[in-house]
């Protein structure tokens, strides 16, 4: 993946711009339940508030997601991270990086910010325990240089949570 | 009604629908019917399809059978429900008379009315059919395996993109996905077989040939310029395909003509696009193509001779030359084109 390593440095292509404007206007009409888009003037970086679903371990907790769009979105996946403090979850690292296949290898351009949000909330909701991934410290240390999660070689082993 | 009458009705259903009908139980009647819109003799005009279950109880026909959808293509949840509601209502209306054939006909009739693609292109999110009458209608296509529809430009942009990615990965020796290969074999992301793709919406496998005719269409409109994001060209995906063989033979024929005449031959424009060709990427800044870029008129020759050498002898250091030479050629031919598709795209905003 040649340009995925610096998702936010290059300006959005015309196609990416059109698509994001469309997504944003659809979001405004019909936002996914449990999410709030924080209005900024930057189309390329969205900050989204997530509210834990009622009846789950994260009920009433609020977190913030940061979504950075690469030049060739939606061909390339957006970079999606939690702005620390990130929720305690077996697939979410303390630096906010999220181990979820659709954000990396299984991304498809037919997905949208909205559908990614729904997947994330579902991932949170199905968590049986509030804990960090077992390799959290090691991974977070490796990312100290500001590495993007899109550069990580993710190993998606757990399809239950 | 006697059991015998119902049995005769089932025979009638079987006679009318033949292989499209699977009888699970003859009494009380339970059948699965594969329905297609009536306009569907031409498969390219078919956008919907469904398998409907009709299950009656022992009190049939006094009690109407239960109608449910087993599977469908091209119908979103709303249209699925609509179809079922209508057929179910028809069943209640016909209560106490033998109704199976009529229900089947109703289902086909309704499906025929729904035989049009619905909603937005999943890639750009703009409608497949603009309804405001102002936006320009863009050509769209359907994947035969799942009936998901896309604007032609959008799907081709995506197709070129994933092949560019594959090439970039293999070129840079990127081992990013190496140890995921084994777990990937279910075709989750990049499918291993290059002549196949996965639908961006449902990941259902489709054949590259499904896309090739669209590629031709988009190519014929010379939308190459708008594929600015295409950095490379399909090297592997179709090398083994029939269309690629045809293309090679064609280039070899050109080369022979060229040798006979002792000069350079411009490929005829009307055959400049054949299945297996891909939209030309911008020529790479580096090494092997630098030469071709500067040669202007001579480019076609470069392309042809490289094709020939690469298919008949070894490819050595110029392994990529064939693709690039060919692309430069295509790009040249279309350079005076007024960037029509790009305009189309921009206009929609």
Short mmCIF file of C-alpha atoms in Angstrom, two decimals:
data_model
loop_
_atom_site.label_atom_id
_atom_site.label_comp_id
_atom_site.label_asym_id
_atom_site.label_seq_id
_atom_site.Cartn_x
_atom_site.Cartn_y
_atom_site.Cartn_z
CA UNK A 1 0.00 0.00 0.00
CA UNK A 2 1.99 2.88 -1.25
CA UNK A 3 0.19 5.92 -0.01
CA UNK A 4 -1.71 4.54 2.91
CA UNK A 5 1.07 5.32 5.34
CA UNK A 6 0.39 9.04 5.32
CA UNK A 7 -3.36 9.24 5.13
CA UNK A 8 -3.85 12.84 5.99
CA UNK A 9 -0.92 14.55 4.35
CA UNK A 10 -2.19 14.64 0.81
CA UNK A 11 -5.24 16.66 -0.01
CA UNK A 12 -8.41 14.83 -0.98
CA UNK A 13 -8.91 14.07 -4.63
CA UNK A 14 -11.92 15.56 -6.35
CA UNK A 15 -13.63 12.19 -6.25
CA UNK A 16 -12.92 11.77 -2.55
CA UNK A 17 -14.26 15.24 -1.89
CA UNK A 18 -17.52 14.59 -3.70
CA UNK A 19 -18.02 11.33 -1.96
CA UNK A 20 -17.30 12.79 1.50
CA UNK A 21 -19.65 15.69 0.96
CA UNK A 22 -22.30 13.20 0.03
CA UNK A 23 -21.58 11.10 3.12
CA UNK A 24 -21.66 14.13 5.34
CA UNK A 25 -24.98 15.35 4.02
CA UNK A 26 -26.46 11.88 4.42
CA UNK A 27 -25.06 11.68 7.93
CA UNK A 28 -26.75 14.95 8.78
CA UNK A 29 -30.10 13.62 7.64
CA UNK A 30 -29.70 10.19 9.13
CA UNK A 31 -26.82 9.78 11.61
CA UNK A 32 -26.10 6.29 12.95
CA UNK A 33 -27.61 5.78 16.38
CA UNK A 34 -25.18 6.58 19.17
CA UNK A 35 -22.91 8.85 17.13
CA UNK A 36 -22.51 12.58 16.82
CA UNK A 37 -20.40 14.28 14.22
CA UNK A 38 -18.54 17.25 15.63
CA UNK A 39 -18.78 20.00 13.12
CA UNK A 40 -15.49 21.33 11.81
CA UNK A 41 -14.55 22.96 8.57
CA UNK A 42 -12.18 20.13 7.76
CA UNK A 43 -13.75 17.57 5.45
CA UNK A 44 -10.65 15.42 5.63
CA UNK A 45 -10.67 14.90 9.38
CA UNK A 46 -13.87 14.03 11.16
CA UNK A 47 -14.22 13.88 14.90
CA UNK A 48 -17.12 11.73 15.98
CA UNK A 49 -18.54 11.24 19.44
CA UNK A 50 -19.52 7.69 20.35
CA UNK A 51 -21.94 6.88 23.12
CA UNK A 52 -21.84 3.33 24.47
CA UNK A 53 -25.03 1.44 23.72
CA UNK A 54 -27.51 0.99 26.58
CA UNK A 55 -27.31 -2.38 28.28
CA UNK A 56 -23.67 -2.96 27.35
CA UNK A 57 -20.44 -2.58 29.33
CA UNK A 58 -19.97 0.85 27.79
CA UNK A 59 -23.45 2.24 28.45
CA UNK A 60 -23.43 6.00 29.03
CA UNK A 61 -19.71 6.27 28.36
CA UNK A 62 -18.63 8.74 25.72
CA UNK A 63 -15.57 8.41 23.50
CA UNK A 64 -14.21 10.29 20.56
CA UNK A 65 -13.27 8.84 17.23
CA UNK A 66 -10.96 10.53 14.81
CA UNK A 67 -11.39 9.66 11.16
CA UNK A 68 -8.73 10.79 8.68
CA UNK A 69 -9.41 10.38 5.00
CA UNK A 70 -6.68 9.59 2.52
CA UNK A 71 -6.31 11.22 -0.87
CA UNK A 72 -7.99 8.33 -2.66
CA UNK A 73 -10.83 7.63 -0.29
CA UNK A 74 -12.94 5.49 -0.64
CA UNK A 75 -10.54 3.27 -2.57
CA UNK A 76 -8.26 3.49 0.42
CA UNK A 77 -9.63 2.95 3.89
CA UNK A 78 -9.91 5.90 6.24
CA UNK A 79 -7.72 5.89 9.30
CA UNK A 80 -9.98 5.43 12.29
CA UNK A 81 -8.68 5.76 15.84
CA UNK A 82 -10.07 6.61 19.24
CA UNK A 83 -8.75 9.83 20.68
CA UNK A 84 -7.36 8.69 24.07
CA UNK A 85 -8.71 7.85 26.53
CA UNK A 86 -9.88 4.95 24.40
CA UNK A 87 -12.48 2.48 25.63
CA UNK A 88 -11.14 -0.56 27.46
CA UNK A 89 -11.67 -3.35 24.96
CA UNK A 90 -9.72 -6.46 23.95
CA UNK A 91 -9.26 -5.02 20.44
CA UNK A 92 -8.58 -1.40 21.26
CA UNK A 93 -5.11 -0.28 22.27
CA UNK A 94 -4.52 2.44 24.81
CA UNK A 95 -3.18 4.75 22.10
CA UNK A 96 -6.57 4.52 20.38
CA UNK A 97 -5.62 2.11 17.60
CA UNK A 98 -8.35 -0.34 16.74
CA UNK A 99 -7.87 -3.90 15.56
CA UNK A 100 -10.82 -4.35 13.23
CA UNK A 101 -10.37 -5.98 9.85
CA UNK A 102 -12.70 -3.71 7.88
CA UNK A 103 -10.45 -0.76 8.69
CA UNK A 104 -7.51 -2.43 7.01
CA UNK A 105 -7.40 -5.50 4.78
CA UNK A 106 -11.12 -6.01 4.54
CA UNK A 107 -11.99 -2.44 3.72
CA UNK A 108 -14.32 -2.05 0.78
CA UNK A 109 -15.14 1.23 -0.97
CA UNK A 110 -18.82 0.40 -0.57
CA UNK A 111 -18.41 1.02 3.16
CA UNK A 112 -19.06 4.44 4.61
CA UNK A 113 -18.14 6.29 7.77
CA UNK A 114 -21.61 5.48 8.94
CA UNK A 115 -21.27 1.74 8.32
CA UNK A 116 -17.84 1.73 9.97
CA UNK A 117 -19.34 3.45 13.01
CA UNK A 118 -22.05 0.83 13.25
CA UNK A 119 -19.44 -1.94 13.09
CA UNK A 120 -17.41 -0.25 15.80
CA UNK A 121 -20.37 0.11 18.09
CA UNK A 122 -21.24 -3.51 17.50
CA UNK A 123 -17.66 -4.47 18.35
CA UNK A 124 -17.89 -2.48 21.59
CA UNK A 125 -21.30 -3.84 22.45
CA UNK A 126 -20.31 -7.46 22.07
CA UNK A 127 -17.30 -7.20 24.36
CA UNK A 128 -17.49 -9.58 27.31
CA UNK A 129 -14.81 -7.85 29.38
CA UNK A 130 -13.29 -4.44 29.74
CA UNK A 131 -9.65 -5.09 29.17
CA UNK A 132 -6.77 -4.07 26.94
CA UNK A 133 -5.34 -6.38 24.29
CA UNK A 134 -2.73 -8.69 25.78
CA UNK A 135 0.05 -7.12 23.74
CA UNK A 136 -1.02 -3.56 24.49
CA UNK A 137 2.20 -2.26 26.07
CA UNK A 138 4.43 -3.76 23.42
CA UNK A 139 2.31 -2.42 20.59
CA UNK A 140 1.86 1.05 22.02
CA UNK A 141 5.60 1.33 22.55
CA UNK A 142 6.21 0.43 18.94
CA UNK A 143 3.88 3.19 17.85
CA UNK A 144 5.61 5.90 19.85
CA UNK A 145 7.00 7.45 16.67
CA UNK A 146 3.51 8.41 15.59
CA UNK A 147 2.97 5.43 13.37
CA UNK A 148 -0.41 5.05 11.75
CA UNK A 149 -2.42 1.93 12.55
CA UNK A 150 -2.65 1.42 8.81
CA UNK A 151 1.03 0.54 8.82
CA UNK A 152 0.52 -2.20 11.33
CA UNK A 153 0.48 -5.76 10.19
CA UNK A 154 -2.74 -6.70 11.86
CA UNK A 155 -3.54 -10.24 12.65
CA UNK A 156 -7.28 -10.66 12.93
CA UNK A 157 -7.65 -13.77 14.98
CA UNK A 158 -10.76 -13.24 17.01
CA UNK A 159 -14.09 -13.07 15.26
CA UNK A 160 -16.19 -13.29 18.37
CA UNK A 161 -15.87 -9.76 19.66
CA UNK B 1 -61.40 -29.34 -1.44
CA UNK B 2 -60.03 -32.80 -1.42
CA UNK B 3 -56.45 -33.80 -1.13
CA UNK B 4 -56.72 -35.10 -4.65
CA UNK B 5 -57.68 -31.71 -6.04
CA UNK B 6 -54.76 -30.09 -4.27
CA UNK B 7 -52.46 -32.75 -5.67
CA UNK B 8 -53.69 -31.95 -9.15
CA UNK B 9 -53.04 -28.29 -8.54
CA UNK B 10 -49.49 -29.09 -7.57
CA UNK B 11 -49.07 -30.98 -10.81
CA UNK B 12 -50.27 -27.92 -12.65
CA UNK B 13 -47.73 -25.73 -10.86
CA UNK B 14 -45.02 -28.19 -11.74
CA UNK B 15 -46.11 -28.22 -15.36
CA UNK B 16 -46.13 -24.44 -15.60
CA UNK B 17 -42.86 -23.71 -13.85
CA UNK B 18 -40.84 -26.82 -14.54
CA UNK B 19 -37.33 -26.56 -13.17
CA UNK B 20 -37.98 -23.20 -11.59
CA UNK B 21 -40.20 -24.93 -9.09
CA UNK B 22 -39.02 -27.24 -6.33
CA UNK B 23 -41.72 -29.22 -4.57
CA UNK B 24 -40.76 -29.86 -0.98
CA UNK B 25 -44.06 -31.38 0.03
CA UNK B 26 -46.95 -32.32 -2.18
CA UNK B 27 -49.43 -32.32 0.66
CA UNK B 28 -49.93 -29.96 2.32
CA UNK B 29 -48.33 -28.02 -0.51
CA UNK B 30 -44.90 -26.57 0.11
CA UNK B 31 -42.84 -25.31 -2.76
CA UNK B 32 -39.97 -23.04 -3.62
CA UNK B 33 -40.32 -21.00 -6.76
CA UNK B 34 -37.45 -19.30 -8.52
CA UNK B 35 -38.91 -16.19 -10.08
CA UNK B 36 -37.44 -13.86 -12.65
CA UNK B 37 -38.96 -10.78 -14.21
CA UNK B 38 -40.66 -11.39 -17.52
CA UNK B 39 -38.41 -8.98 -19.28
CA UNK B 40 -35.50 -11.12 -18.39
CA UNK B 41 -34.97 -13.08 -21.55
CA UNK B 42 -32.07 -10.74 -22.05
CA UNK B 43 -29.94 -11.25 -19.02
CA UNK B 44 -28.47 -7.78 -19.23
CA UNK B 45 -31.96 -6.38 -18.71
CA UNK B 46 -32.56 -8.36 -15.59
CA UNK B 47 -31.95 -6.52 -12.33
CA UNK B 48 -33.93 -8.58 -9.85
CA UNK B 49 -34.49 -12.21 -9.03
CA UNK B 50 -35.96 -14.11 -6.11
CA UNK B 51 -36.76 -17.49 -4.63
CA UNK B 52 -40.13 -17.51 -2.93
CA UNK B 53 -41.45 -20.15 -0.57
CA UNK B 54 -45.15 -20.96 -0.59
CA UNK B 55 -46.11 -23.16 2.30
CA UNK B 56 -49.68 -24.24 2.91
CA UNK B 57 -51.15 -25.92 5.95
CA UNK B 58 -53.56 -28.85 6.09
CA UNK B 59 -56.49 -26.41 5.95
CA UNK B 60 -55.42 -25.07 2.57
CA UNK B 61 -57.09 -23.51 0.66
CA UNK B 62 -59.43 -22.24 3.37
CA UNK B 63 -56.39 -20.90 5.11
CA UNK B 64 -54.04 -19.09 2.75
CA UNK B 65 -50.48 -20.41 2.48
CA UNK B 66 -47.56 -18.58 4.07
CA UNK B 67 -45.41 -16.68 1.61
CA UNK B 68 -41.78 -15.96 2.41
CA UNK B 69 -38.64 -14.95 0.64
CA UNK B 70 -35.84 -17.49 0.60
CA UNK B 71 -33.37 -15.36 -1.28
CA UNK B 72 -33.27 -12.46 -3.64
CA UNK B 73 -30.98 -10.35 -5.74
CA UNK B 74 -31.28 -6.69 -6.54
CA UNK B 75 -33.98 -6.06 -3.94
CA UNK B 76 -33.32 -4.07 -0.81
CA UNK B 77 -35.15 -4.84 2.43
CA UNK B 78 -37.94 -2.44 1.60
CA UNK B 79 -38.65 -3.89 -1.81
CA UNK B 80 -38.37 -7.43 -0.45
CA UNK B 81 -41.04 -6.68 2.09
CA UNK B 82 -43.20 -4.96 -0.48
CA UNK B 83 -43.08 -8.01 -2.74
CA UNK B 84 -44.00 -10.39 0.07
CA UNK B 85 -46.79 -8.18 1.37
CA UNK B 86 -48.43 -8.00 -2.02
CA UNK B 87 -48.31 -11.74 -2.64
CA UNK B 88 -49.51 -12.47 0.87
CA UNK B 89 -52.41 -10.07 0.40
CA UNK B 90 -53.30 -11.79 -2.83
CA UNK B 91 -53.34 -15.11 -0.96
CA UNK B 92 -55.80 -13.80 1.61
CA UNK B 93 -57.95 -12.39 -1.12
CA UNK B 94 -58.13 -15.73 -2.94
CA UNK B 95 -58.80 -17.67 0.21
CA UNK B 96 -60.81 -20.89 -0.15
CA UNK B 97 -60.07 -21.38 -3.82
CA UNK B 98 -57.06 -23.15 -5.26
CA UNK B 99 -54.60 -20.37 -5.78
CA UNK B 100 -51.05 -21.67 -6.13
CA UNK B 101 -50.60 -20.92 -9.82
CA UNK B 102 -52.20 -17.54 -9.40
CA UNK B 103 -49.90 -16.69 -6.50
CA UNK B 104 -46.88 -17.68 -8.52
CA UNK B 105 -48.07 -15.51 -11.38
CA UNK B 106 -48.68 -12.60 -9.05
CA UNK B 107 -45.13 -12.90 -7.70
CA UNK B 108 -43.67 -12.92 -11.20
CA UNK B 109 -45.86 -10.00 -12.21
CA UNK B 110 -44.80 -7.90 -9.23
CA UNK B 111 -41.19 -8.77 -9.65
CA UNK B 112 -41.40 -7.68 -13.27
CA UNK B 113 -42.65 -4.28 -12.17
CA UNK B 114 -39.69 -4.05 -9.81
CA UNK B 115 -37.21 -4.94 -12.50
CA UNK B 116 -35.06 -1.86 -12.35
CA UNK B 117 -31.96 -1.02 -10.38
CA UNK B 118 -32.76 0.94 -7.30
CA UNK B 119 -30.92 3.41 -5.15
CA UNK B 120 -27.42 4.81 -5.22
CA UNK B 121 -24.17 3.61 -6.66
CA UNK B 122 -22.47 2.05 -3.64
CA UNK B 123 -19.15 3.59 -4.61
CA UNK B 124 -19.92 7.26 -5.21
CA UNK B 125 -23.26 7.28 -3.34
CA UNK B 126 -24.99 9.22 -6.09
CA UNK B 127 -28.17 7.76 -7.61
CA UNK B 128 -27.86 5.22 -10.38
CA UNK B 129 -30.81 7.01 -11.97
CA UNK B 130 -30.76 10.72 -11.22
CA UNK B 131 -34.34 11.69 -10.50
CA UNK B 132 -33.97 15.43 -10.50
CA UNK B 133 -33.77 15.41 -14.28
CA UNK B 134 -30.85 17.77 -14.10
CA UNK B 135 -27.96 15.56 -13.21
CA UNK B 136 -26.50 13.73 -16.10
CA UNK B 137 -27.33 10.07 -16.46
CA UNK B 138 -24.18 8.05 -16.10
CA UNK B 139 -23.93 4.57 -17.57
CA UNK B 140 -24.10 1.87 -14.97
CA UNK B 141 -23.50 -1.85 -14.89
CA UNK B 142 -24.52 -4.88 -12.90
CA UNK B 143 -22.44 -7.73 -11.58
CA UNK B 144 -23.95 -10.92 -12.90
CA UNK B 145 -23.24 -12.92 -9.78
CA UNK B 146 -25.06 -10.75 -7.27
CA UNK B 147 -26.93 -8.11 -9.30
CA UNK B 148 -25.31 -5.25 -7.44
CA UNK B 149 -25.19 -2.21 -9.69
CA UNK B 150 -22.54 0.47 -10.02
CA UNK B 151 -21.76 3.35 -12.28
CA UNK B 152 -19.41 2.01 -14.92
CA UNK B 153 -16.83 4.63 -14.14
CA UNK B 154 -16.97 3.92 -10.45
CA UNK B 155 -16.52 0.16 -10.72
CA UNK B 156 -13.71 0.50 -13.24
CA UNK B 157 -11.95 3.02 -11.08
CA UNK B 158 -12.18 0.56 -8.22
CA UNK B 159 -11.09 -2.41 -10.36
CA UNK B 160 -8.05 -0.56 -11.61
CA UNK B 161 -7.28 0.56 -8.11
CA UNK B 162 -7.20 -2.91 -6.59
CA UNK B 163 -5.02 -4.18 -9.39
CA UNK B 164 -2.72 -1.24 -8.97
CA UNK B 165 -2.49 -2.09 -5.32
CA UNK B 166 -1.68 -5.70 -6.00
CA UNK B 167 1.03 -4.67 -8.38
CA UNK B 168 2.41 -2.10 -6.02
CA UNK B 169 2.50 -4.68 -3.28
CA UNK B 170 4.33 -7.23 -5.33
CA UNK B 171 6.66 -4.64 -6.80
CA UNK B 172 7.78 -3.14 -3.56
CA UNK B 173 8.19 -6.57 -2.07
CA UNK B 174 5.77 -5.46 0.55
CA UNK B 175 5.37 -8.32 2.93
CA UNK B 176 2.55 -6.67 4.75
CA UNK B 177 0.07 -9.36 3.96
CA UNK B 178 2.43 -12.25 3.78
CA UNK B 179 1.50 -14.03 6.90
CA UNK B 180 -2.13 -13.42 6.35
CA UNK B 181 -2.21 -15.27 3.07
CA UNK B 182 -3.40 -18.49 4.57
CA UNK B 183 -6.27 -17.00 6.45
CA UNK B 184 -7.22 -15.01 3.40
CA UNK B 185 -8.07 -17.91 1.25
CA UNK B 186 -11.75 -17.58 1.70
CA UNK B 187 -11.31 -14.58 -0.54
CA UNK B 188 -11.98 -12.06 2.10
CA UNK B 189 -10.04 -9.16 0.76
CA UNK B 190 -7.76 -9.52 -2.21
CA UNK B 191 -8.83 -12.67 -3.89
CA UNK B 192 -5.98 -14.95 -4.71
CA UNK B 193 -7.20 -15.77 -8.17
CA UNK B 194 -6.51 -12.77 -10.35
CA UNK B 195 -9.25 -13.55 -12.84
CA UNK B 196 -11.76 -13.13 -10.05
CA UNK B 197 -12.92 -10.23 -7.99
CA UNK B 198 -15.15 -9.72 -4.99
CA UNK B 199 -18.19 -7.50 -5.17
CA UNK B 200 -17.46 -4.36 -3.14
CA UNK B 201 -20.87 -4.65 -1.52
CA UNK B 202 -21.36 -8.33 -0.71
CA UNK B 203 -17.88 -9.75 -1.51
CA UNK B 204 -19.46 -12.38 -3.69
CA UNK B 205 -16.94 -13.68 -6.20
CA UNK B 206 -17.36 -12.53 -9.77
CA UNK B 207 -15.39 -13.26 -12.91
CA UNK B 208 -13.14 -10.65 -14.38
CA UNK B 209 -14.91 -11.10 -17.70
CA UNK B 210 -18.00 -9.59 -16.08
CA UNK B 211 -16.12 -6.37 -15.83
CA UNK B 212 -14.28 -6.52 -19.09
CA UNK B 213 -17.16 -5.42 -21.25
CA UNK B 214 -17.57 -2.42 -19.01
CA UNK B 215 -13.91 -1.77 -19.29
CA UNK B 216 -14.34 -1.71 -23.04
CA UNK B 217 -17.19 0.71 -22.75
CA UNK B 218 -15.34 3.04 -20.46
CA UNK B 219 -12.25 2.63 -22.59
CA UNK B 220 -14.20 3.48 -25.70
CA UNK B 221 -15.27 6.68 -24.10
CA UNK B 222 -11.64 7.22 -23.33
CA UNK B 223 -12.06 8.12 -19.75
CA UNK B 224 -8.45 7.32 -19.20
CA UNK B 225 -7.65 10.78 -18.06
CA UNK B 226 -9.89 10.65 -15.08
CA UNK B 227 -8.17 7.59 -13.81
CA UNK B 228 -5.45 9.78 -12.44
CA UNK B 229 -5.27 7.56 -9.45
CA UNK B 230 -4.32 4.56 -11.47
CA UNK B 231 -0.66 4.22 -10.96
CA UNK B 232 -0.02 0.92 -12.56
CA UNK B 233 -1.56 -1.62 -14.82
CA UNK B 234 -2.81 -5.09 -14.48
CA UNK B 235 0.18 -7.21 -14.95
CA UNK B 236 -0.86 -10.54 -13.65
CA UNK B 237 -4.64 -10.67 -13.42
CA UNK B 238 -5.43 -11.50 -16.97
CA UNK B 239 -2.17 -12.64 -18.40
CA UNK B 240 -3.45 -16.16 -18.65
CA UNK B 241 -6.88 -15.30 -19.96
CA UNK B 242 -8.13 -15.87 -23.45
CA UNK B 243 -8.55 -12.21 -24.09
CA UNK B 244 -4.92 -11.65 -23.27
CA UNK B 245 -3.92 -14.36 -25.72
CA UNK B 246 -6.00 -12.70 -28.39
CA UNK B 247 -4.40 -9.42 -27.63
CA UNK B 248 -0.97 -10.93 -27.89
CA UNK B 249 -1.77 -12.53 -31.20
CA UNK B 250 -3.02 -9.24 -32.44
CA UNK B 251 0.16 -7.48 -31.49
CA UNK B 252 2.19 -10.19 -33.10
CA UNK B 253 0.23 -9.79 -36.31
CA UNK B 254 0.95 -6.09 -36.25
CA UNK B 255 4.59 -6.78 -35.75
CA UNK B 256 4.67 -9.06 -38.76
CA UNK B 257 3.04 -6.40 -40.90
CA UNK B 258 5.54 -3.98 -39.57
CA UNK B 259 8.44 -6.20 -40.49
CA UNK B 260 7.06 -6.84 -43.96
CA UNK B 261 6.67 -3.20 -44.71
CA UNK B 262 9.93 -2.35 -43.08
CA UNK B 263 8.37 0.55 -41.28
CA UNK B 264 6.17 1.55 -38.46
CA UNK B 265 2.52 0.77 -38.27
CA UNK B 266 0.03 2.66 -36.20
CA UNK B 267 -2.52 0.35 -34.70
CA UNK B 268 -5.93 0.90 -36.20
CA UNK B 269 -8.01 3.00 -33.93
CA UNK B 270 -11.12 0.93 -34.14
CA UNK B 271 -9.37 -2.02 -32.63
CA UNK B 272 -7.41 -0.16 -30.10
CA UNK B 273 -9.52 -1.48 -27.25
CA UNK B 274 -9.92 -5.17 -26.78
CA UNK B 275 -10.83 -7.18 -23.72
CA UNK B 276 -7.88 -7.50 -21.45
CA UNK B 277 -6.58 -4.02 -22.06
CA UNK B 278 -6.60 -1.73 -19.15
CA UNK B 279 -6.87 1.96 -18.77
CA UNK B 280 -3.46 3.44 -19.16
CA UNK B 281 -1.78 4.72 -16.11
CA UNK B 282 0.38 7.77 -16.32
CA UNK B 283 3.76 6.60 -17.51
CA UNK B 284 6.16 5.92 -14.69
CA UNK B 285 8.81 8.49 -14.15
CA UNK B 286 11.49 5.90 -13.86
CA UNK B 287 13.74 3.74 -15.97
CA UNK B 288 12.22 1.45 -18.55
CA UNK B 289 9.54 3.71 -19.91
CA UNK B 290 11.54 6.91 -19.99
CA UNK B 291 12.68 5.97 -23.41
CA UNK B 292 9.22 5.23 -24.77
CA UNK B 293 7.87 8.45 -23.45
CA UNK B 294 10.28 10.54 -25.43
CA UNK B 295 9.81 8.82 -28.69
CA UNK B 296 6.46 10.25 -29.64
CA UNK B 297 5.39 8.67 -32.91
CA UNK B 298 7.45 5.60 -32.39
CA UNK B 299 5.59 4.49 -29.31
CA UNK B 300 3.36 1.91 -30.94
CA UNK B 301 6.37 0.16 -32.31
CA UNK B 302 7.90 0.09 -28.91
CA UNK B 303 4.78 -1.45 -27.54
CA UNK B 304 4.49 -4.08 -30.17
CA UNK B 305 8.03 -5.24 -30.22
CA UNK B 306 8.07 -5.47 -26.50
CA UNK B 307 4.91 -7.44 -26.50
CA UNK B 308 6.41 -9.79 -28.93
CA UNK B 309 9.64 -10.25 -27.13
CA UNK B 310 7.96 -10.65 -23.84
CA UNK B 311 5.63 -13.32 -25.05
CA UNK B 312 8.08 -15.23 -27.18
CA UNK B 313 11.34 -14.85 -25.36
CA UNK B 314 12.22 -13.91 -21.86
CA UNK B 315 11.20 -10.69 -20.26
CA UNK B 316 14.30 -9.91 -18.26
CA UNK B 317 14.84 -6.40 -17.15
CA UNK B 318 12.05 -5.05 -19.25
CA UNK B 319 9.34 -7.14 -17.76
CA UNK B 320 7.14 -4.15 -17.27
CA UNK B 321 7.87 -2.61 -20.60
CA UNK B 322 5.03 -4.26 -22.42
CA UNK B 323 2.40 -2.76 -20.28
CA UNK B 324 3.87 0.66 -20.24
CA UNK B 325 4.57 0.85 -23.93
CA UNK B 326 1.03 -0.13 -24.65
CA UNK B 327 -0.31 2.40 -22.26
CA UNK B 328 1.67 5.22 -23.63
CA UNK B 329 0.29 4.32 -26.97
CA UNK B 330 -3.27 4.45 -25.76
CA UNK B 331 -2.74 7.64 -23.95
CA UNK B 332 -1.40 9.30 -27.05
CA UNK B 333 -4.32 8.30 -29.13
CA UNK B 334 -6.70 9.84 -26.74
CA UNK B 335 -4.79 12.87 -25.78
CA UNK B 336 -6.94 15.18 -27.82
CA UNK B 337 -10.08 13.84 -26.24
CA UNK B 338 -12.01 16.45 -24.28
CA UNK B 339 -11.92 14.56 -21.01
CA UNK B 340 -15.55 13.80 -21.25
CA UNK B 341 -15.94 11.42 -18.34
CA UNK B 342 -13.99 13.65 -16.04
CA UNK B 343 -16.42 16.38 -16.82
CA UNK B 344 -19.30 14.07 -16.14
CA UNK B 345 -17.94 13.32 -12.77
CA UNK B 346 -17.34 16.90 -11.84
CA UNK B 347 -20.74 18.00 -12.97
CA UNK B 348 -22.44 15.84 -10.47
CA UNK B 349 -21.22 17.77 -7.49
#
